Coordinates of C-alpha atoms in Angstrom, one line a residue:
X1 CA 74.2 6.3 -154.3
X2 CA 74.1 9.0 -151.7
X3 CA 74.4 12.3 -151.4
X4 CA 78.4 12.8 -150.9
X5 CA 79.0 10.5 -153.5
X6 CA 76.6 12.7 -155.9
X7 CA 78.9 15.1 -154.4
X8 CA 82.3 14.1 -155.2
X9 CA 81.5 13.0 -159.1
X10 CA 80.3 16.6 -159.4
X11 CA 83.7 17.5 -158.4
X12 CA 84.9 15.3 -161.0
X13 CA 82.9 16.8 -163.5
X14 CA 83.8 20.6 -162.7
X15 CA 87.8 19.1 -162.4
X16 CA 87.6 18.0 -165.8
X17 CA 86.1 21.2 -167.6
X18 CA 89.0 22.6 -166.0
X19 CA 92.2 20.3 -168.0
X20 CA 92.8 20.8 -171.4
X21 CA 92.6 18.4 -174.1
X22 CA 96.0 16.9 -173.8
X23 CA 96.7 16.3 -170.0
X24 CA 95.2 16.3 -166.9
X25 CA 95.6 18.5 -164.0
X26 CA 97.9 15.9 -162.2
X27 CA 99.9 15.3 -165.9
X28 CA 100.3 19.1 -165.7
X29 CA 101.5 19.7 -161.9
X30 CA 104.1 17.2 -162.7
X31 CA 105.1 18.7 -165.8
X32 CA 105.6 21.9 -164.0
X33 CA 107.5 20.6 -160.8
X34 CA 109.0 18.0 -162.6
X35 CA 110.1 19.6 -166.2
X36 CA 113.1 16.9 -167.4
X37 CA 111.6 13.8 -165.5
X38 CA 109.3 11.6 -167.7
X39 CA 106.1 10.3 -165.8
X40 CA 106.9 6.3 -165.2
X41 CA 104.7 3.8 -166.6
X42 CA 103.7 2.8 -162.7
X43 CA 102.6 6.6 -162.4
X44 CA 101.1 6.6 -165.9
X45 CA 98.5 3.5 -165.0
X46 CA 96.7 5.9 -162.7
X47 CA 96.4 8.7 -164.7
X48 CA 92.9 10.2 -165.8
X49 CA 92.6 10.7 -169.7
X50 CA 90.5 13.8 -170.7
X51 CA 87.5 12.4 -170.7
X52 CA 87.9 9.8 -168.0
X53 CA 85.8 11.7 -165.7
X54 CA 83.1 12.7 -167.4
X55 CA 80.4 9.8 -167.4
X56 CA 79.2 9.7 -163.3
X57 CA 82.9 9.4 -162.6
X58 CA 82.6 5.1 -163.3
X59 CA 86.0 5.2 -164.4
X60 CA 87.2 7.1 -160.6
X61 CA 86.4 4.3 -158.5
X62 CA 86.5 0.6 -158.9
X63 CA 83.1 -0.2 -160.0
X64 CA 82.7 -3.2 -158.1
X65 CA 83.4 -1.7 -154.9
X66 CA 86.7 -3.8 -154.0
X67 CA 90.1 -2.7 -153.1
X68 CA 93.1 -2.7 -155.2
X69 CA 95.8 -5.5 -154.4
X70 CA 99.3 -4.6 -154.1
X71 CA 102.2 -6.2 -153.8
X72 CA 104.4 -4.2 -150.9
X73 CA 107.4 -5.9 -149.5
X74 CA 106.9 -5.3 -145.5
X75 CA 110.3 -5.4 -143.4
X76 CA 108.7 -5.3 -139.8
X77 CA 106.2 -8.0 -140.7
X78 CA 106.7 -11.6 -140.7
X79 CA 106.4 -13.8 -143.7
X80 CA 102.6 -15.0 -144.9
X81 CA 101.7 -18.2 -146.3
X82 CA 101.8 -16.3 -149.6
X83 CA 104.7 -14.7 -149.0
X84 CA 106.3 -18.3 -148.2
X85 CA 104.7 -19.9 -151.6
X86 CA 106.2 -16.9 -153.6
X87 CA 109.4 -17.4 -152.4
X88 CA 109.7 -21.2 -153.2
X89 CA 108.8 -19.9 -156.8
X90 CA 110.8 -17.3 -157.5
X91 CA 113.7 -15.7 -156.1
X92 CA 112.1 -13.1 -154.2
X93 CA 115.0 -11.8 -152.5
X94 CA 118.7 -12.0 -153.4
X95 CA 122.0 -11.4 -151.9
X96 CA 124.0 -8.0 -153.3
X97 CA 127.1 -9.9 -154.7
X98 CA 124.8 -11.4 -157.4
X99 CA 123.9 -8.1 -159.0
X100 CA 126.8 -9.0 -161.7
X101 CA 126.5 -10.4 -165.5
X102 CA 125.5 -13.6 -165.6
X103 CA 123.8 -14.0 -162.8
X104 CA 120.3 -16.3 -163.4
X105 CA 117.4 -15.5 -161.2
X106 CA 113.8 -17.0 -161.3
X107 CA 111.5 -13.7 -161.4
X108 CA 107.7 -13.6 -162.1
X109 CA 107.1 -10.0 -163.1
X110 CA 103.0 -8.9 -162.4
X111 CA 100.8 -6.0 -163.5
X112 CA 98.5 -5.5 -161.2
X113 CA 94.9 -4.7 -163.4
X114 CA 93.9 -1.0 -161.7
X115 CA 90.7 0.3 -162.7
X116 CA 91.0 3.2 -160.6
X117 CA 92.5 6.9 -161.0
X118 CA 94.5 9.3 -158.3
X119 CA 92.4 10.9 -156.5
X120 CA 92.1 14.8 -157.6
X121 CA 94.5 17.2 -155.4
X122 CA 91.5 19.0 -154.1
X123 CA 89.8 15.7 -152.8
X124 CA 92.4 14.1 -151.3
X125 CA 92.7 16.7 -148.7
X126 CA 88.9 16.1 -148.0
X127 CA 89.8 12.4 -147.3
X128 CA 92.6 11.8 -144.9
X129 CA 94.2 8.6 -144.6
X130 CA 93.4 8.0 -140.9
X131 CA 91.0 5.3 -138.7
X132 CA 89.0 8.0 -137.5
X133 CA 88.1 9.1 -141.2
X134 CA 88.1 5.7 -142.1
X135 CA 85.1 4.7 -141.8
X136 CA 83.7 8.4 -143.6
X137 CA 85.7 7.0 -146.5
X138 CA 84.0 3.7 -146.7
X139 CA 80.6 6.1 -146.6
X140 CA 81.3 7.9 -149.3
X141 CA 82.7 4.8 -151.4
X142 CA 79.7 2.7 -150.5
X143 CA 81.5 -0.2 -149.4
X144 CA 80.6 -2.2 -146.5
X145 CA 83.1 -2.3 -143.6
X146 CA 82.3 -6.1 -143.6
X147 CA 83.8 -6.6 -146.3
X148 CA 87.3 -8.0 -147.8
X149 CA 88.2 -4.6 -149.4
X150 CA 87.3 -2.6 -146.0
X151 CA 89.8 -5.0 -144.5
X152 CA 92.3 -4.9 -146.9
X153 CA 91.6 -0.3 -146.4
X154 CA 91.9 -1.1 -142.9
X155 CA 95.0 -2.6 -143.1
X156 CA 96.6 -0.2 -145.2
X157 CA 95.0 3.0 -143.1
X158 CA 97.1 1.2 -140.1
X159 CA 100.6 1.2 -142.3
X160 CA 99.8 4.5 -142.8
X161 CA 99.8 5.2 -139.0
X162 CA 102.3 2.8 -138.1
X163 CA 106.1 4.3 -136.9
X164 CA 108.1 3.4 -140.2
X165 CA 111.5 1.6 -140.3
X166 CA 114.2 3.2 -138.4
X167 CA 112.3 6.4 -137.9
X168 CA 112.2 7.0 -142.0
X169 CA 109.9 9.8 -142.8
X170 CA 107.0 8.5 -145.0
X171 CA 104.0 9.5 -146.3
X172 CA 100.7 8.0 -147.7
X173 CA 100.3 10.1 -150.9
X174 CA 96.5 9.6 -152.4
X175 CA 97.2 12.0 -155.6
X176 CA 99.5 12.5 -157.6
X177 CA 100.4 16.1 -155.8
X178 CA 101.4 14.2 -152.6
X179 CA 103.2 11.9 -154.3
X180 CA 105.3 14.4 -156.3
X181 CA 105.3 17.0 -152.9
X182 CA 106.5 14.5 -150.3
X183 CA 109.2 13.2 -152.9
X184 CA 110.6 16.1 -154.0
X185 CA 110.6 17.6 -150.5
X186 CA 112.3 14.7 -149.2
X187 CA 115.4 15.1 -151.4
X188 CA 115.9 18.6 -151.4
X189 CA 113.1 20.1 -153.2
X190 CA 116.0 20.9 -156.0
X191 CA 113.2 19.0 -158.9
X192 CA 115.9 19.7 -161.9
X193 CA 118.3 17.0 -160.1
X194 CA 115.4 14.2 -159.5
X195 CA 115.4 10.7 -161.2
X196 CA 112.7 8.3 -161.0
X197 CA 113.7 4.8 -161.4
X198 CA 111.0 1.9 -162.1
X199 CA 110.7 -1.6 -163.6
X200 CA 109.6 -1.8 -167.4
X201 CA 108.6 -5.4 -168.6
X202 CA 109.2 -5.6 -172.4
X203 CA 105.9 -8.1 -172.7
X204 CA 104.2 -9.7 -169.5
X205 CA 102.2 -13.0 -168.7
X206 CA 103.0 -13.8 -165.4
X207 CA 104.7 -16.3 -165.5
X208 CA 107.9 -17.6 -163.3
X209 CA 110.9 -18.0 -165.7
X210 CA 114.8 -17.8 -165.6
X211 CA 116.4 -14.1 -166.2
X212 CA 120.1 -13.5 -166.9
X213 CA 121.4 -10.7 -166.0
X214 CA 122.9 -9.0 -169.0
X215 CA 126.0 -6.7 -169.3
X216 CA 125.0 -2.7 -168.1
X217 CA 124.6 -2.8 -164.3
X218 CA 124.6 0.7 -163.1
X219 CA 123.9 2.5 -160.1
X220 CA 121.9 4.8 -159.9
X221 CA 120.8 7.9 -157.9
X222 CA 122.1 9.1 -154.8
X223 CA 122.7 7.9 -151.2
X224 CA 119.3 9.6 -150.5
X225 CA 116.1 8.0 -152.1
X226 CA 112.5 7.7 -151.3
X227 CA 110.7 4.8 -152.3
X228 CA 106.7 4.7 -153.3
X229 CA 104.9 1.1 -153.2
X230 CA 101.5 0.5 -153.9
X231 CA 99.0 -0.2 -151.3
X232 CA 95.6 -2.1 -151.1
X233 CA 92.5 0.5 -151.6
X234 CA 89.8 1.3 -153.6
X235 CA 91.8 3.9 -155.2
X236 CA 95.5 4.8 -155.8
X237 CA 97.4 5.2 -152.7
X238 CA 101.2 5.1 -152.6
X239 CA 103.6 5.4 -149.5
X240 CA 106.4 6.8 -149.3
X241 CA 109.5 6.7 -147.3
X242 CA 112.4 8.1 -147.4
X243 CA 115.9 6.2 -146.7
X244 CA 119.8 6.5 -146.7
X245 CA 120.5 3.2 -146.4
X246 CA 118.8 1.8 -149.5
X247 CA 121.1 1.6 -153.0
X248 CA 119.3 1.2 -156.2
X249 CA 120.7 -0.6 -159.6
X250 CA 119.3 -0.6 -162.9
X251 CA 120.5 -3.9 -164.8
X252 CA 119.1 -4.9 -168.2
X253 CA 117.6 -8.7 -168.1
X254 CA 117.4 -11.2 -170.4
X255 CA 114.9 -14.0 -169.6
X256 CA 114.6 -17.7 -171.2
X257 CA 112.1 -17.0 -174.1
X258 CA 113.9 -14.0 -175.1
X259 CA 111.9 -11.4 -173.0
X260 CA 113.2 -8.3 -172.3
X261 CA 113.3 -6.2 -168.6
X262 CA 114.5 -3.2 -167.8
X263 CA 114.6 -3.7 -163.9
X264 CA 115.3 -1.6 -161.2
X265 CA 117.0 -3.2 -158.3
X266 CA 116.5 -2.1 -154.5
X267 CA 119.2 -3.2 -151.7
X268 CA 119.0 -2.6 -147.9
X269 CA 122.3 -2.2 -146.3
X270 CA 120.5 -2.2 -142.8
X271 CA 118.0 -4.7 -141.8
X272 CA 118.5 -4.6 -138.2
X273 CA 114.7 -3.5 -137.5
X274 CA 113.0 -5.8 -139.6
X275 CA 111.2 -8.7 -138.7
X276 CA 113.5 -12.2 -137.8
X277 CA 110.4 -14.2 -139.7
X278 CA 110.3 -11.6 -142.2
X279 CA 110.7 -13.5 -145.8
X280 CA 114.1 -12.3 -146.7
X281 CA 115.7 -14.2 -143.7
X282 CA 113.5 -17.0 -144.1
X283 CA 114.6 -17.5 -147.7
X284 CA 118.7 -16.5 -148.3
X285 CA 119.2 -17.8 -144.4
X286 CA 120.4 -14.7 -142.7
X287 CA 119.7 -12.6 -139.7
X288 CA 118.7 -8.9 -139.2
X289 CA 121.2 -6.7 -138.9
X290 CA 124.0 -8.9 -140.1
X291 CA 126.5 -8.1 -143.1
X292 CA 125.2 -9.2 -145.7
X293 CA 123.2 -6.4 -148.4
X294 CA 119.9 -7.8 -149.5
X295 CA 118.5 -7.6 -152.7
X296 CA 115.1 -7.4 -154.6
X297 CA 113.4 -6.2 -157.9
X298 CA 111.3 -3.5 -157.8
X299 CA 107.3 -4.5 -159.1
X300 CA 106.2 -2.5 -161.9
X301 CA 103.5 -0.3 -159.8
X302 CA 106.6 0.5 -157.6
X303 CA 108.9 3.4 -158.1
X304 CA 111.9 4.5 -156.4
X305 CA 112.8 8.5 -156.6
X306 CA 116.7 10.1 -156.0
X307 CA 119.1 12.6 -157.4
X308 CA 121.3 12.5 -160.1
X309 CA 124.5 13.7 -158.3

């Protein structure tokens, strides 16, 4: 292990003295800028407990050195193979006329296994999301840039980079600071007013079953929101972007064994700048920019913030 790594579990270390027994310095920034909003489960999952970082920091990075896997819808990418096998599963993405009762929907629901925390506010700002530190990163991680998971970082580093739809202002937030900063900026800054929405799966297995949608269909939030999807890397990393021409439901689901969901439902009004071979086309038969309001459920490490108003 070298030298900067030494260096960044003594952070850890001097971080932890620091929290109190019941929450963690990230628990307690949102709690302060974010007093009548409960942390989502998605948020939750990377969250250090008190001791967490106290043994060499094993529980801070993936142990084995590979990158976590997300599952981030791209608009201005074509579909993949995977993409294409997903969608002759499960109903992927749906047209906005079927967010009614009644309404049955094939729907895997996943939870991703993260063995990873946010990265302290502190460090973050030491590791910028970039190609030029890119490789610095990798150093410091002790992963080989050969590798799958320096790929997969790769890839995500150039999202990061990369223009976002229609000129939306994103960010790719590596703690839970930047998360909560670039969110609550984005709609206003007034934290009192913010919602976050997210998908809670009663039990999960994986599997692709039949989900009725149940009576209770609500919007929800305002015409602004900002959406945060996971990305693939060796720790947490979320981005952002924020969007007026996005509506969000919450409906209750009912699926064929009797499982329960709490879903919350995402639905572009303007697709005009994603890609033609993008999945969404390729699957309800449409064309960018056209009429029709597309659909989709939001995965569980996703979350969607807005405004009550």
């Amino acid at each position: 292990m070298d030298f900067l790594l030494h260096a960044v579990f003594a952070l850890l270390s001097v971080s932890s003295v620091a929290r109190s027994q019941d929450a963690s310095p990230a628990q307690l920034y949102w709690k302060a800028k974010l007093p009548n909003t409960p942390i989502p489960k998605a948020v939750r999952n990377f969250l250090p407990e008190a001791k967490s970082l106290t043994h060499g920091g094993e529980n801070f990075f993936m142990a084995s050195g590979g990158a976590l896997q997300s599952r981030v819808f791209n608009y201005m990418h074509a579909a993949t193979e995977e993409n294409l096998a997903a969608g002759k599963i499960a109903d992927v993405f749906f047209f906005h006329h079927q967010l009614k009762p009644g309404t049955k929907l094939r729907i895997q629901f996943l939870t991703a296994t993260r063995k990873a925390n946010f990265l302290p506010a502190e460090l973050a700002t030491t590791m910028p999301l970039t190609s030029k530190d890119l490789p610095q990163i990798l150093t410091r991680l002790a992963i080989d840039p050969d590798t799958k998971a320096a790929a997969l970082m790769n890839e995500t580093v150039s999202h990061c980079e990369a223009p976002s739809v229609s000129g939306e202002t994103q960010k790719c937030a590596a703690s839970l600071e930047q998360l909560v900063d670039f969110s609550v900026g984005s709609l206003g800054g007034i934290s009192s007013q913010i919602e976050v929405k997210s998908t809670e799966v009663e039990q999960e297995d994986g599997s692709v079953q039949e989900y009725t949608i149940m009576e209770g269909v609500e919007r929800v939030l305002g015409n602004k929101t900002v959406a945060c999807h996971t990305k693939d890397f060796a720790y947490p990393v979320f981005i952002c972007h924020a969007a007026t021409t996005r509506m969000v439901y919450s409906l209750p689901l009912a699926g064929a064994d009797g499982r329960r969901v709490d879903a919350a439902v995402a639905c572009h009004t303007n697709t005009a700048q994603w890609d033609p071979s993008n999945l969404a086309f390729q699957m309800l038969k449409v064309k960018p920019g056209g009429s029709d309001i597309i659909c989709h459920f939001l995965p569980e490490d996703h979350i969607i913030w807005g405004t009550s108003d």
